[in-house]
C-alpha positions in Angstrom: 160.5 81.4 142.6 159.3 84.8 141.5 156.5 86.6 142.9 154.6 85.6 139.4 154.4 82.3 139.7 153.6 81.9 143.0 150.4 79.8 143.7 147.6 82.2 145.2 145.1 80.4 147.6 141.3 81.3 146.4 139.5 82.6 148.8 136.5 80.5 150.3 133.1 81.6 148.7 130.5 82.3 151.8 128.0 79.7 151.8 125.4 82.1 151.4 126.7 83.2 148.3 126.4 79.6 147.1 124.3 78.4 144.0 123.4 75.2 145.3 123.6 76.7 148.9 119.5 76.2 149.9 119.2 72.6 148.8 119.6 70.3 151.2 122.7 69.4 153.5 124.3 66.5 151.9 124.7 62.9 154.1 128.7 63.6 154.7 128.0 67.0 156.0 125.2 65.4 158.1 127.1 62.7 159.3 130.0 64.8 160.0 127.8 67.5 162.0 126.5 64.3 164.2 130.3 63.6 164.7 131.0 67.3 166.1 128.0 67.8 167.7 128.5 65.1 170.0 132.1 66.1 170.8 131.1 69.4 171.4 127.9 68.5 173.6 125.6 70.4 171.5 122.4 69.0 170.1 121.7 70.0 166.2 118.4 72.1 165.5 115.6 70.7 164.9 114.8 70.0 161.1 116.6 69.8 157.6 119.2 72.0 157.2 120.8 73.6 154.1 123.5 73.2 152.3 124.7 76.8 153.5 123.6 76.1 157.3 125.1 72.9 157.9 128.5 74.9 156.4 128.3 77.6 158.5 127.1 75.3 161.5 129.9 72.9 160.6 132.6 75.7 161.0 131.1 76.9 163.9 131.7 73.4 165.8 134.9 72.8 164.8 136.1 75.9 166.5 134.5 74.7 169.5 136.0 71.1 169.0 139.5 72.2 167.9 138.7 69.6 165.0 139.5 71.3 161.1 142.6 73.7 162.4 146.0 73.2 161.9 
């Protein structure tokens, strides 16, 4: 396979840079922060989060977890 046709990943937008990125988290996200949270012994803040927060927040805890790497 040439160099040409070789797939290139595309890079991940930052969540701030999103459109939709102030509206609310969405229930998967918020379910799925619950999940981490807990395994990582963290409590979430206080309050709705956005759709950009819960991102960033949800990256943040699956470092901490070792959940999300491969």
């Amino acid at each position: 396979m040439s160099t040409n046709d070789e797939v290139q990943p595309v890079p991940d937008k930052d969540p701030a840079d999103w459109s939709t990125g102030d509206e609310p988290m969405t229930g998967p996200q918020a379910s799925y922060l619950s999940t981490l949270a807990q395994e990582a012994g963290e409590e979430l803040p206080a309050g709705e989060l956005t759709k950009a927060e819960a991102s960033q927040l949800i990256e943040e805890l699956q470092v901490r977890t070792g959940r999300g790497q491969s």
